[in-house]
Amino acid sequence: MLWVLVYAVLVLSVLLCAKWCLKHDGFEKIPGPKGVLLVENALEFLMDPVKLFYYFRSLANQYKHLFKLKLGPKMVLIVHNPEDVETIISGVSNSSKGFLYRFIKPWLQEGLLLSDGPKWQHRRKILTPTFHFNILRHFCSVLEENSRKLVEQLESEVGMPKTNVSSYIIDFTLNSICETAMGTKLDPETSDVGKRYKDSVHKLGTLLVHRSQRVWTYPDWVFSLTSAGRKQKEVLDLLGSFRDNVINKRRENNNNNSQTFILDDKDDDITPGKKKLAMLDLLLQAEKEGIIDAKGIGEEVDTFMFEGHDTTGTALQFAFMLLANNPESQEKVAAECYEIFGDSDREATMNDLGKMKYLECCIKEAIRLYPPVAFIMRKIDKNLKLKQYEVPAGIDCAILIYDLQRRNDQFVEPQQFRPERFLVEPTWHPYAYLPFSAGPRNCIGQKFAMMEMKHSLSAVIRRYRLRPVTRPADVVFVTDFILRPRDPIYVQFQHRFT
Ligand code: HEM
Ligand SMILES: *[C@@H]1O[C@H](CO)[C@@H](O)[C@H](O)[C@H]1NC(C)=O
Ligand SMILES: *[C@@H]1O[C@H](CO)[C@@H](O)[C@H](O)[C@H]1NC(C)=O
Ligand SMILES: *[C@@H]1O[C@H](CO)[C@@H](O)[C@H](O)[C@H]1NC(C)=O
C-alpha cells in the first residue's frame, strides 16, 4: 500500500505544478468542458466505452470547431473543422504522433505507424516501393482468389435469416494481408492461431481504451502493476508468437529458395533493373544489407498485419450493411458489374477494377460515414493559430475524423448514404474528407485497401443480393482505436440469379 501513497503524493505535486507552472493563456482561452480542481476533466471519462463514444460526439456537437480537455496535467486539443485540420496536418514539421499512441507502443514499437523523425523517414523510404502500382498488380490474383473463397464460404449462408458478416470478412482480410505483403499462407494449423490473433487484437483495443481513460495508469511502471497491465502482457505474448510464426515461415521459404516471391518487373519505370519484392521479402533483403534488424522487421510486420487487416475488415462490414440497406445503390453496383463481366464469372483484372467507378463511390461514401480510423493524433511542435486561438507548441492534438466527415456545413445530408456525391466535383473542403489521413503521414496502404475492397465487394455482389438486417440506425459504437460496433453486423444473403 505504501507505493499507492507515495504515488498519490507524487501525482498531487505533478498536478499542482501543472496547474501553476504550465498555465498558458492562449490555451486557457479555448473552450471546453469545465473540469474540477486539479484533476480537471480526468474523471469525466471514466464511463463505459459506449457512453464515451457518444460523449465525444456530444462534445463535438456542442463545440462546433475545436475544444480542449485537461486530463490532469495533460492538455489535449480536439479539432474537427477542416481549416484547422489542414493547418495541423500540413503545418507540423516532425509529424510525431500524440501521447495516446504511446500506449500502443508496447505492441507496434517503432513500426511505421508510431515512429517519428529520422527513423520514420528511413522506414517509410524502405517500405514505399512495396505499395507501388506494379507490386499491387501482382497482388491482384491473390486478392481475386481470396474473394472467390469468400464468395464460396458465404454459399452456406444463403437462405439463413441473418449472417454475422464479421467472421467471414476478417478471415478474408487477414488471409489477404498475409498472402500478399507477407507472402505467407495461413494453413489450417496457423489459421487457429490466426483466430486467436484476431481476438487478441480486439482485446488489446479494449485494454488500450481502459488505460487512456485512467490517467493514473499513464506511467508504464504503474500500468504494469495493474491487472489490465498483466492482461496486456499476456495478449502481447500471443500476438508476438503469431508474428514470429509469419516471419519464420517466410525466412525458411527464402532459405529454401523455393517459390520466392521475387516480383520481376520488366516495365518498372522507377528503379529500372532492380527486382521488386513483396514487403516481407523486401525487409528480409534489407536485413541482409544491414539496413534493418530483426527487431525492426518484427515491428513492421506487426504494424502492417494490424493496419492491413482490421481497417479494411471494418470498412467492408459497414459497406455490406450500407449496400444491404440501400438497394438502389446495390443494384447500380450490380449493373456496373454486369456491364463489365456480362454473364461470365471470369476473374476480375486490374483493368476491370478501374472500371468500377460507382462501386468506388460506394466505398468512399462508406468510409466517410464509418471511417475505420475514427480519430488520429498529432503532437504540435510549433506555435499554431487555430481559429482565433494561439496554441502553444507541445500540445497533443486529436483530430476527430468521424465528426469531421459528418459536418453539415461540408456535406449535403451528411448522415445519409449518398455515393453520388463522389461522382461530381467535391463540394467540401479538401481536409473535410480524410479517411486515409493526408500529408506525409497518410496511409501507405490506401491503394491496396481500395483494391482489396473492390475485389471482395464486386465478387460478392456479382453472386448475391444483400438484404438488410442490421439498420444503420441500430448500430451502437464502442470507443476503440478502430471504429467498432458493439454488436455484430448482420446481413442476409440471397442468390442474385436463381
Ligand atoms: C480502409 C482501410 C484503411 C484505412 C481507413 C486506413 C486509414 C489510415 C489512417 C487514417 C492513417 C493515419 C494514421 C495516423 O495518423 O495515426 C493510416 C496510416 C497507415 N496505414 Fe492505413 N488505412 C487503411 C488500410 C491500410 C492497409 C491495407 C495497410 C497496409 C497494407 C495500411 C497501413 C498503414 C500504415 C503502415 C500506416 C502508417 C503510415 C505512416 O505513418 O507512415 N493501412 N491508415
Ligand atoms: C524536428 O524537426 C527539426 C527540423 O526539421 C529537427 O531539427 C529536430 O531534430 C526534429 N526533432 C525531432 C524530435 O525529431
Ligand atoms: C460474430 O462474429 C465475430 C467474429 O467471428 C465473433 O467474435 C462474434 O462472437 C460473433 N457474434 C455472434 C453473436 O455470433
Ligand atoms: C525447406 O527444405 C527442407 C528440406 O528440403 C524441408 O524439409 C522443408 O519443409 C522446407 N521448408 C519449406 C517452408 O518449404
Coordinates of C-alpha atoms and ligand atoms in Angstrom, one line a residue:
M1 CA 0.0 0.0 0.0
L2 CA 3.0 2.3 0.6
W3 CA 3.6 2.7 -3.1
V4 CA 0.0 3.9 -3.6
L5 CA 0.6 6.6 -1.0
V6 CA 3.9 7.6 -2.5
Y7 CA 2.3 7.6 -5.9
A8 CA -0.6 9.7 -4.7
V9 CA 1.7 12.4 -3.3
L10 CA 3.7 12.3 -6.5
V11 CA 0.6 12.8 -8.6
L12 CA -0.6 15.6 -6.5
S13 CA 2.6 17.5 -6.8
V14 CA 2.7 17.0 -10.5
L15 CA -0.9 18.3 -10.7
L16 CA -0.1 21.3 -8.6
C17 CA 3.0 22.0 -10.7
A18 CA 1.0 21.6 -13.9
K19 CA -1.7 24.0 -12.6
W20 CA 0.8 26.8 -11.8
C21 CA 3.8 26.3 -14.0
L22 CA 2.3 25.1 -17.2
K23 CA -0.5 27.6 -17.5
H24 CA -0.7 29.0 -20.9
D25 CA -3.0 31.9 -21.6
G26 CA -3.7 31.0 -25.3
F27 CA -4.7 27.5 -24.4
E28 CA -6.8 28.6 -21.5
K29 CA -9.0 30.7 -23.8
I30 CA -10.0 27.7 -25.9
P31 CA -13.5 26.5 -24.8
G32 CA -14.0 23.0 -23.3
P33 CA -15.9 21.2 -20.6
K34 CA -15.2 22.7 -17.2
G35 CA -13.2 20.3 -15.0
V36 CA -12.8 20.0 -11.3
L37 CA -9.9 21.4 -9.4
L38 CA -6.5 19.8 -10.2
V39 CA -7.8 16.6 -11.8
E40 CA -9.6 18.8 -14.3
N41 CA -11.5 16.6 -16.9
A42 CA -9.7 13.4 -16.0
L43 CA -12.6 11.8 -14.2
E44 CA -15.3 12.6 -16.8
F45 CA -14.0 9.8 -19.0
L46 CA -14.5 7.0 -16.5
M47 CA -17.6 5.8 -18.3
D48 CA -18.2 2.7 -20.2
P49 CA -16.7 2.7 -23.8
V50 CA -20.1 3.0 -25.4
K51 CA -21.1 6.1 -23.4
L52 CA -17.6 7.5 -24.1
F53 CA -18.1 7.3 -27.8
Y54 CA -21.3 9.3 -27.6
Y55 CA -19.9 11.7 -25.1
F56 CA -17.3 12.7 -27.6
R57 CA -20.0 13.2 -30.3
S58 CA -21.9 15.4 -28.0
L59 CA -18.8 17.5 -27.3
A60 CA -18.2 17.8 -31.0
N61 CA -21.7 18.9 -31.4
Q62 CA -21.5 21.5 -28.6
Y63 CA -18.2 22.9 -29.6
K64 CA -18.5 23.4 -33.4
H65 CA -14.8 23.7 -34.3
L66 CA -12.5 22.8 -31.5
F67 CA -12.3 22.3 -27.8
K68 CA -9.8 21.4 -25.1
L69 CA -9.6 18.7 -22.5
K70 CA -7.4 18.6 -19.5
L71 CA -6.6 15.1 -18.2
G72 CA -5.0 16.2 -15.0
P73 CA -1.7 17.8 -16.2
K74 CA -2.2 16.5 -19.8
M75 CA -3.6 19.1 -22.1
V76 CA -5.3 17.9 -25.2
L77 CA -6.8 19.8 -28.1
I78 CA -9.6 18.3 -30.0
V79 CA -10.2 19.5 -33.6
H80 CA -12.9 18.7 -36.1
N81 CA -13.1 21.5 -38.6
P82 CA -11.3 21.3 -41.9
E83 CA -9.4 24.6 -41.8
D84 CA -7.6 23.8 -38.6
V85 CA -7.1 20.1 -39.6
E86 CA -5.2 21.4 -42.6
T87 CA -3.1 23.7 -40.5
I88 CA -2.2 20.9 -38.2
I89 CA -1.5 18.2 -40.7
S90 CA 0.4 20.4 -43.2
G91 CA 2.0 22.6 -40.5
V92 CA 3.6 20.1 -38.2
S93 CA 7.1 19.5 -39.3
N94 CA 8.2 16.4 -37.4
S95 CA 4.9 14.6 -37.8
S96 CA 5.1 12.9 -34.5
K97 CA 2.0 11.3 -33.1
G98 CA 0.2 12.2 -29.9
F99 CA 0.5 10.7 -26.4
L100 CA -2.2 8.1 -26.8
Y101 CA -0.1 6.3 -29.3
R102 CA 2.4 5.6 -26.6
F103 CA 0.0 3.0 -25.2
I104 CA 0.2 1.1 -28.5
K105 CA 4.0 1.2 -28.3
P106 CA 4.5 -2.0 -26.3
W107 CA 2.9 -3.7 -29.4
L108 CA 3.8 -1.9 -32.5
Q109 CA 7.0 -0.4 -31.1
E110 CA 8.9 1.7 -33.6
G111 CA 6.9 0.5 -36.6
L112 CA 5.9 2.9 -39.3
L113 CA 2.7 3.9 -37.6
L114 CA 4.3 5.0 -34.4
S115 CA 7.9 6.1 -35.1
D116 CA 8.9 9.6 -35.9
G117 CA 11.8 11.7 -37.0
P118 CA 14.7 10.1 -39.0
K119 CA 13.6 6.6 -38.1
W120 CA 10.2 7.1 -39.6
Q121 CA 11.7 8.7 -42.7
H122 CA 14.1 5.8 -43.2
R123 CA 11.4 3.1 -42.8
R124 CA 8.9 4.9 -45.0
K125 CA 11.6 5.1 -47.7
I126 CA 12.3 1.3 -47.4
L127 CA 8.6 0.4 -47.5
T128 CA 7.1 2.8 -50.0
P129 CA 8.1 0.7 -53.1
T130 CA 6.1 -2.3 -51.7
F131 CA 2.9 -0.4 -52.4
H132 CA 3.9 0.7 -55.9
F133 CA 1.4 0.1 -58.6
N134 CA 3.5 -2.6 -60.2
I135 CA 3.6 -4.6 -57.0
L136 CA -0.1 -4.2 -56.4
R137 CA -0.8 -5.7 -59.9
H138 CA 0.9 -8.9 -58.7
F139 CA -1.3 -8.9 -55.7
C140 CA -4.4 -8.8 -57.9
S141 CA -4.6 -12.5 -58.4
V142 CA -4.2 -13.3 -54.7
L143 CA -6.9 -10.9 -53.8
E144 CA -9.1 -12.3 -56.6
E145 CA -8.6 -15.9 -55.3
N146 CA -9.4 -14.9 -51.7
S147 CA -12.5 -13.0 -52.9
R148 CA -13.6 -16.2 -54.7
K149 CA -13.1 -18.2 -51.5
L150 CA -15.1 -15.6 -49.5
V151 CA -18.0 -16.0 -52.0
E152 CA -17.8 -19.8 -51.7
Q153 CA -17.9 -19.7 -48.0
L154 CA -20.9 -17.4 -48.0
E155 CA -22.8 -20.0 -50.0
S156 CA -23.6 -21.8 -46.8
E157 CA -25.4 -18.7 -45.5
V158 CA -27.8 -18.4 -48.4
G159 CA -31.3 -18.9 -47.0
M160 CA -30.3 -18.1 -43.4
P161 CA -32.4 -15.3 -41.8
K162 CA -29.2 -13.5 -40.9
T163 CA -25.4 -13.7 -41.2
N164 CA -22.8 -12.3 -38.8
V165 CA -20.5 -10.9 -41.5
S166 CA -17.5 -10.0 -39.4
S167 CA -16.1 -13.5 -39.1
Y168 CA -16.1 -14.1 -42.8
I169 CA -14.7 -10.7 -43.6
I170 CA -11.9 -10.7 -41.0
D171 CA -10.8 -14.1 -42.2
F172 CA -10.7 -12.7 -45.7
T173 CA -8.7 -9.5 -44.8
L174 CA -6.3 -11.3 -42.6
N175 CA -5.5 -14.0 -45.1
S176 CA -5.2 -11.3 -47.8
I177 CA -2.6 -9.3 -46.0
C178 CA -0.7 -12.5 -45.0
E179 CA -0.6 -13.8 -48.5
T180 CA 0.3 -10.6 -50.2
A181 CA 2.5 -8.4 -48.1
M182 CA 3.9 -11.2 -46.0
G183 CA 4.0 -13.8 -48.7
T184 CA 2.8 -16.4 -46.2
K185 CA -0.3 -18.6 -46.4
L186 CA -2.2 -19.3 -43.2
D187 CA -2.6 -23.0 -43.3
P188 CA -5.1 -24.8 -41.1
E189 CA -2.7 -25.1 -38.1
T190 CA -1.8 -21.4 -38.2
S191 CA -5.3 -20.4 -39.0
D192 CA -6.3 -21.4 -35.5
V193 CA -3.6 -19.1 -34.3
G194 CA -5.0 -16.6 -36.8
K195 CA -8.3 -16.7 -35.0
R196 CA -6.7 -16.1 -31.6
Y197 CA -4.7 -13.3 -33.3
K198 CA -7.9 -11.5 -34.2
D199 CA -9.4 -11.9 -30.7
S200 CA -6.2 -10.6 -29.2
V201 CA -6.2 -7.5 -31.4
H202 CA -9.7 -6.9 -30.1
K203 CA -8.8 -7.5 -26.5
L204 CA -5.8 -5.2 -26.8
G205 CA -8.1 -2.4 -28.1
T206 CA -10.3 -2.6 -25.0
L207 CA -7.2 -2.6 -22.8
L208 CA -5.9 0.5 -24.5
V209 CA -9.1 2.4 -24.1
H210 CA -9.3 1.3 -20.5
R211 CA -5.9 2.7 -19.9
S212 CA -6.5 6.0 -21.7
Q213 CA -9.5 6.6 -19.5
R214 CA -7.4 6.2 -16.4
V215 CA -4.8 9.0 -16.1
W216 CA -3.1 7.4 -13.1
T217 CA -2.1 4.4 -15.2
Y218 CA -0.2 6.5 -17.7
P219 CA 3.2 5.9 -16.3
D220 CA 4.3 2.5 -17.6
W221 CA 5.5 1.2 -14.2
V222 CA 2.1 1.9 -12.7
F223 CA 0.3 0.2 -15.5
S224 CA 2.5 -2.9 -15.3
L225 CA 1.3 -3.3 -11.7
T226 CA -2.4 -3.2 -12.6
S227 CA -4.4 -6.3 -13.6
A228 CA -5.0 -4.6 -17.0
G229 CA -1.3 -4.3 -17.4
R230 CA -0.8 -8.0 -16.7
K231 CA -3.5 -8.9 -19.1
Q232 CA -1.9 -6.8 -21.8
K233 CA 1.3 -8.6 -21.4
E234 CA -0.4 -12.0 -22.0
V235 CA -2.1 -10.6 -25.1
L236 CA 1.2 -9.2 -26.4
D237 CA 2.9 -12.5 -26.0
L238 CA 0.3 -14.2 -28.1
L239 CA 0.5 -11.5 -30.8
G240 CA 4.2 -11.8 -30.8
S241 CA 4.1 -15.6 -31.4
F242 CA 1.8 -15.1 -34.3
R243 CA 4.1 -12.5 -35.8
D244 CA 7.2 -14.7 -35.3
N245 CA 5.5 -17.6 -36.9
V246 CA 4.8 -15.5 -40.0
I247 CA 8.3 -14.2 -40.2
N248 CA 10.0 -17.6 -39.6
K249 CA 7.9 -19.3 -42.3
R250 CA 9.0 -16.7 -44.8
R251 CA 12.6 -16.9 -43.7
E252 CA 12.5 -20.7 -44.2
N253 CA 10.9 -20.3 -47.5
N254 CA 13.5 -17.9 -48.7
N255 CA 16.4 -20.0 -47.5
N256 CA 15.0 -23.0 -49.3
N257 CA 15.0 -20.7 -52.3
S258 CA 11.7 -22.3 -53.4
Q259 CA 8.7 -20.3 -54.5
T260 CA 10.3 -17.0 -53.7
F261 CA 8.0 -14.0 -54.1
I262 CA 10.5 -12.0 -56.1
L263 CA 8.5 -9.9 -58.4
D264 CA 10.3 -9.2 -61.6
D265 CA 9.1 -6.1 -63.3
K266 CA 10.1 -5.5 -66.8
D267 CA 8.1 -2.4 -67.2
D268 CA 9.2 -0.8 -63.9
D269 CA 9.9 2.8 -64.6
I270 CA 11.0 3.8 -61.1
T271 CA 14.1 1.7 -60.4
P272 CA 14.9 0.1 -63.7
G273 CA 16.8 -3.2 -63.4
K274 CA 16.0 -3.6 -59.8
K275 CA 13.9 -6.5 -58.6
K276 CA 10.8 -5.7 -56.7
L277 CA 9.9 -7.7 -53.6
A278 CA 6.8 -8.2 -51.6
M279 CA 7.0 -6.4 -48.3
L280 CA 8.4 -9.1 -46.0
D281 CA 10.9 -10.2 -48.6
L282 CA 12.0 -6.7 -49.1
L283 CA 12.5 -6.4 -45.3
L284 CA 14.5 -9.6 -45.2
Q285 CA 16.6 -8.4 -48.1
A286 CA 17.1 -5.1 -46.2
E287 CA 18.2 -7.1 -43.2
K288 CA 20.9 -8.9 -45.3
E289 CA 22.1 -5.5 -46.4
G290 CA 22.2 -4.3 -42.8
I291 CA 19.6 -1.6 -43.3
I292 CA 17.2 -3.0 -40.8
D293 CA 17.5 -5.6 -37.9
A294 CA 15.3 -8.5 -36.9
K295 CA 13.6 -6.3 -34.3
G296 CA 12.7 -3.8 -36.9
I297 CA 11.3 -6.4 -39.1
G298 CA 9.1 -7.6 -36.3
E299 CA 7.8 -4.1 -35.7
E300 CA 6.8 -3.6 -39.3
V301 CA 5.2 -7.0 -39.6
D302 CA 3.1 -6.2 -36.5
T303 CA 2.2 -2.8 -37.9
F304 CA 1.2 -4.0 -41.3
M305 CA -0.6 -7.1 -40.1
F306 CA -2.8 -4.9 -37.8
E307 CA -3.3 -1.9 -40.1
G308 CA -3.6 -4.1 -43.1
H309 CA -6.5 -6.3 -41.9
D310 CA -8.5 -4.6 -39.2
T311 CA -9.1 -1.3 -41.1
T312 CA -10.3 -2.9 -44.3
G313 CA -12.3 -5.5 -42.3
T314 CA -14.1 -2.7 -40.6
A315 CA -14.7 -0.8 -43.8
L316 CA -16.1 -3.9 -45.5
Q317 CA -18.5 -4.7 -42.7
F318 CA -20.1 -1.3 -42.9
A319 CA -20.1 -1.4 -46.7
F320 CA -22.0 -4.7 -46.6
M321 CA -24.5 -3.1 -44.2
L322 CA -24.9 0.0 -46.3
L323 CA -25.4 -1.8 -49.6
A324 CA -28.0 -4.1 -48.0
N325 CA -29.8 -1.1 -46.7
N326 CA -29.6 0.9 -49.9
P327 CA -31.0 -1.5 -52.6
E328 CA -30.9 1.2 -55.3
S329 CA -27.2 1.7 -54.8
Q330 CA -26.6 -2.0 -54.6
E331 CA -28.5 -2.6 -57.9
K332 CA -26.3 0.1 -59.5
V333 CA -23.2 -1.8 -58.4
A334 CA -24.6 -5.0 -59.7
A335 CA -25.5 -3.3 -63.1
E336 CA -21.9 -1.9 -63.3
C337 CA -20.5 -5.4 -62.7
Y338 CA -22.9 -6.8 -65.3
E339 CA -21.6 -4.2 -67.8
I340 CA -18.0 -5.3 -67.2
F341 CA -18.5 -9.1 -66.9
G342 CA -21.8 -9.9 -68.5
D343 CA -22.9 -13.4 -67.7
S344 CA -19.3 -14.6 -67.3
D345 CA -17.9 -15.5 -63.9
R346 CA -14.4 -14.8 -65.1
E347 CA -11.9 -13.3 -62.6
A348 CA -11.6 -9.5 -62.2
T349 CA -8.4 -7.9 -63.5
M350 CA -6.7 -4.7 -62.6
N351 CA -8.3 -3.2 -65.7
D352 CA -11.8 -4.3 -64.5
L353 CA -11.3 -2.8 -61.1
G354 CA -10.5 0.5 -62.8
K355 CA -14.0 0.4 -64.4
M356 CA -15.8 0.0 -61.2
K357 CA -16.5 3.7 -60.7
Y358 CA -19.8 3.5 -59.0
L359 CA -18.6 0.8 -56.6
E360 CA -15.6 3.1 -55.8
C361 CA -18.1 5.9 -54.9
C362 CA -19.9 3.5 -52.6
I363 CA -16.7 2.5 -50.8
K364 CA -15.7 6.2 -50.4
E365 CA -19.1 7.0 -49.0
A366 CA -18.9 4.0 -46.6
I367 CA -15.6 5.2 -45.2
R368 CA -16.9 8.8 -45.0
L369 CA -19.8 7.7 -42.7
Y370 CA -17.8 5.0 -41.0
P371 CA -14.1 5.9 -41.1
P372 CA -12.3 2.8 -39.7
V373 CA -9.7 5.1 -38.2
A374 CA -12.1 7.4 -36.5
F375 CA -9.5 9.7 -34.9
I376 CA -5.8 10.4 -35.2
M377 CA -3.4 12.4 -33.0
R378 CA -0.5 14.7 -33.6
K379 CA 1.9 16.4 -31.3
I380 CA 2.1 20.1 -32.3
D381 CA 5.7 21.0 -32.5
K382 CA 5.4 24.7 -33.1
N383 CA 3.0 27.5 -32.1
L384 CA -0.1 27.5 -34.3
K385 CA -3.0 29.7 -34.7
L386 CA -6.2 27.7 -34.8
K387 CA -9.4 29.6 -35.3
Q388 CA -8.8 32.7 -33.2
Y389 CA -6.7 30.9 -30.6
E390 CA -3.0 30.8 -30.1
V391 CA -2.0 27.2 -29.4
P392 CA 1.5 26.6 -27.9
A393 CA 3.9 24.0 -29.2
G394 CA 3.9 20.8 -27.3
I395 CA 0.2 20.3 -27.2
D396 CA -1.3 16.9 -28.2
C397 CA -4.0 17.3 -30.7
A398 CA -6.7 14.8 -31.6
I399 CA -8.4 15.1 -35.0
L400 CA -11.9 13.6 -35.0
I401 CA -12.2 12.2 -38.5
Y402 CA -15.7 10.7 -37.7
D403 CA -17.1 14.1 -36.8
L404 CA -15.2 16.0 -39.5
Q405 CA -16.7 13.8 -42.2
R406 CA -20.2 14.3 -40.9
R407 CA -20.2 18.1 -40.8
N408 CA -23.4 19.6 -42.2
D409 CA -21.5 22.7 -43.4
Q410 CA -19.4 20.4 -45.7
F411 CA -21.7 17.7 -46.8
V412 CA -25.3 17.7 -48.1
E413 CA -27.3 15.4 -45.9
P414 CA -24.2 14.3 -44.0
Q415 CA -25.9 11.4 -42.2
Q416 CA -27.2 9.8 -45.4
F417 CA -25.5 7.3 -47.7
R418 CA -25.2 9.2 -50.9
P419 CA -22.4 7.7 -53.1
E420 CA -23.4 10.0 -55.9
R421 CA -21.7 12.9 -54.1
F422 CA -18.4 11.4 -55.2
L423 CA -19.4 11.3 -58.9
V424 CA -19.2 15.1 -59.1
E425 CA -16.6 17.6 -58.1
P426 CA -16.3 17.7 -54.3
T427 CA -18.3 20.5 -52.6
W428 CA -16.3 20.1 -49.4
H429 CA -13.0 21.4 -48.2
P430 CA -10.1 19.1 -49.2
Y431 CA -9.4 18.4 -45.5
A432 CA -13.1 17.6 -44.7
Y433 CA -12.8 14.1 -46.1
L434 CA -9.7 12.3 -44.6
P435 CA -10.4 8.5 -44.2
F436 CA -6.7 7.8 -45.0
S437 CA -5.4 11.0 -43.4
A438 CA -3.2 13.3 -45.6
G439 CA 0.2 14.7 -45.9
P440 CA 3.5 12.8 -45.4
R441 CA 2.0 10.5 -42.8
N442 CA -1.0 9.4 -44.8
C443 CA -2.0 5.8 -45.1
I444 CA 0.7 3.9 -47.1
G445 CA -1.8 1.1 -47.9
Q446 CA -4.7 3.1 -49.3
K447 CA -4.4 1.8 -52.9
F448 CA -4.0 -1.7 -51.6
A449 CA -7.1 -1.2 -49.4
M450 CA -9.2 0.1 -52.3
M451 CA -8.2 -2.8 -54.4
E452 CA -9.0 -5.4 -51.8
M453 CA -12.4 -3.8 -51.1
K454 CA -13.3 -3.6 -54.8
H455 CA -12.3 -7.2 -55.3
S456 CA -14.3 -8.6 -52.5
L457 CA -17.4 -6.4 -52.8
S458 CA -17.7 -6.9 -56.6
A459 CA -17.3 -10.6 -56.2
V460 CA -20.0 -10.8 -53.5
I461 CA -22.4 -8.6 -55.3
R462 CA -22.0 -10.5 -58.6
R463 CA -23.2 -13.6 -56.9
Y464 CA -25.5 -12.5 -54.1
R465 CA -28.2 -9.9 -53.3
L466 CA -27.7 -8.4 -49.8
R467 CA -30.8 -7.9 -47.8
P468 CA -30.9 -5.6 -44.7
V469 CA -30.9 -7.0 -41.2
T470 CA -28.9 -4.5 -39.1
R471 CA -30.0 -1.0 -39.9
P472 CA -27.6 1.9 -39.7
A473 CA -29.7 3.5 -37.0
D474 CA -29.3 0.3 -34.9
V475 CA -25.5 0.4 -34.8
V476 CA -24.1 1.2 -31.4
F477 CA -20.4 2.1 -31.2
V478 CA -17.8 1.4 -28.6
T479 CA -14.7 3.6 -28.3
D480 CA -11.6 1.9 -29.6
F481 CA -8.6 2.7 -31.8
I482 CA -10.6 1.3 -34.7
L483 CA -14.3 2.2 -35.2
R484 CA -16.1 -0.8 -33.7
P485 CA -19.8 -1.7 -33.5
R486 CA -20.8 -3.1 -30.1
D487 CA -22.9 -5.9 -31.6
P488 CA -22.3 -7.9 -34.7
I489 CA -23.5 -6.5 -38.1
Y490 CA -26.0 -8.8 -39.7
V491 CA -26.9 -9.1 -43.4
Q492 CA -28.9 -11.6 -45.3
F493 CA -27.6 -13.3 -48.4
Q494 CA -29.7 -14.4 -51.3
H495 CA -28.7 -15.6 -54.7
R496 CA -28.8 -12.8 -57.3
F497 CA -29.8 -15.2 -60.1
T498 CA -31.7 -18.3 -59.4
Ligands
HEM1 C1 -10.0 1.2 -45.4 C2 -8.8 0.9 -45.0 C3 -7.8 1.8 -44.3 C4 -8.0 3.0 -43.7 C5 -9.3 3.7 -43.5 C6 -6.7 3.5 -43.2 C7 -6.5 4.7 -42.6 C8 -5.3 5.1 -42.1 C9 -5.1 6.4 -41.5 C10 -6.1 7.4 -41.1 C11 -3.7 6.5 -41.2 C12 -3.0 7.6 -40.4 C13 -2.9 7.2 -39.0 C14 -2.3 8.2 -38.1 O1 -2.0 9.3 -38.5 O2 -2.1 7.9 -36.9 C15 -3.1 5.3 -41.7 C16 -1.7 5.0 -41.6 C17 -1.2 3.8 -42.0 N1 -1.8 2.8 -42.7 FE1 -3.7 2.7 -43.2 N2 -5.7 2.5 -43.5 C18 -6.4 1.5 -44.2 C19 -5.8 0.4 -44.8 C20 -4.4 0.1 -44.6 C21 -3.8 -1.1 -45.2 C22 -4.5 -2.1 -46.1 C23 -2.5 -1.0 -44.8 C24 -1.3 -2.0 -45.1 C25 -1.3 -2.7 -46.1 C26 -2.3 0.2 -44.0 C27 -1.1 0.6 -43.5 C28 -0.9 1.8 -42.8 C29 0.4 2.2 -42.3 C30 1.7 1.4 -42.2 C31 0.2 3.5 -41.7 C32 1.3 4.4 -41.1 C33 1.9 5.2 -42.2 C34 2.9 6.2 -41.7 O3 2.7 6.8 -40.6 O4 3.9 6.5 -42.4 N3 -3.5 0.8 -44.0 N4 -4.1 4.5 -42.3
LIG2 C1 12.1 18.3 -35.6 O1 12.5 18.9 -36.8 C2 13.6 19.8 -36.7 C3 13.7 20.4 -38.1 O2 13.1 19.7 -39.1 C4 14.8 19.0 -36.3 O3 15.9 19.8 -36.2 C5 14.6 18.3 -35.0 O4 15.7 17.5 -34.6 C6 13.3 17.5 -35.1 N1 13.0 16.9 -33.8 C7 12.7 15.6 -33.6 C8 12.4 15.2 -32.2 O5 12.7 14.8 -34.5
LIG3 C1 -19.8 -12.6 -34.8 O1 -18.6 -12.9 -35.4 C2 -17.5 -12.4 -34.6 C3 -16.2 -12.7 -35.4 O2 -16.0 -14.1 -35.6 C4 -17.5 -13.1 -33.2 O3 -16.4 -12.6 -32.5 C5 -18.8 -12.8 -32.5 O4 -18.8 -13.5 -31.3 C6 -19.9 -13.2 -33.4 N1 -21.2 -12.8 -32.8 C7 -22.3 -13.6 -32.7 C8 -23.4 -13.0 -31.9 O5 -22.3 -14.6 -33.2
LIG4 C1 12.8 -26.5 -46.7 O1 13.5 -27.6 -47.1 C2 13.5 -28.6 -46.2 C3 14.5 -29.7 -46.7 O2 14.5 -29.8 -48.1 C4 12.1 -29.2 -46.0 O3 12.1 -30.2 -45.0 C5 11.2 -28.0 -45.5 O4 9.9 -28.5 -45.4 C6 11.3 -26.9 -46.5 N1 10.5 -25.8 -45.9 C7 9.7 -25.1 -46.7 C8 9.0 -24.0 -45.9 O5 9.5 -25.3 -47.8

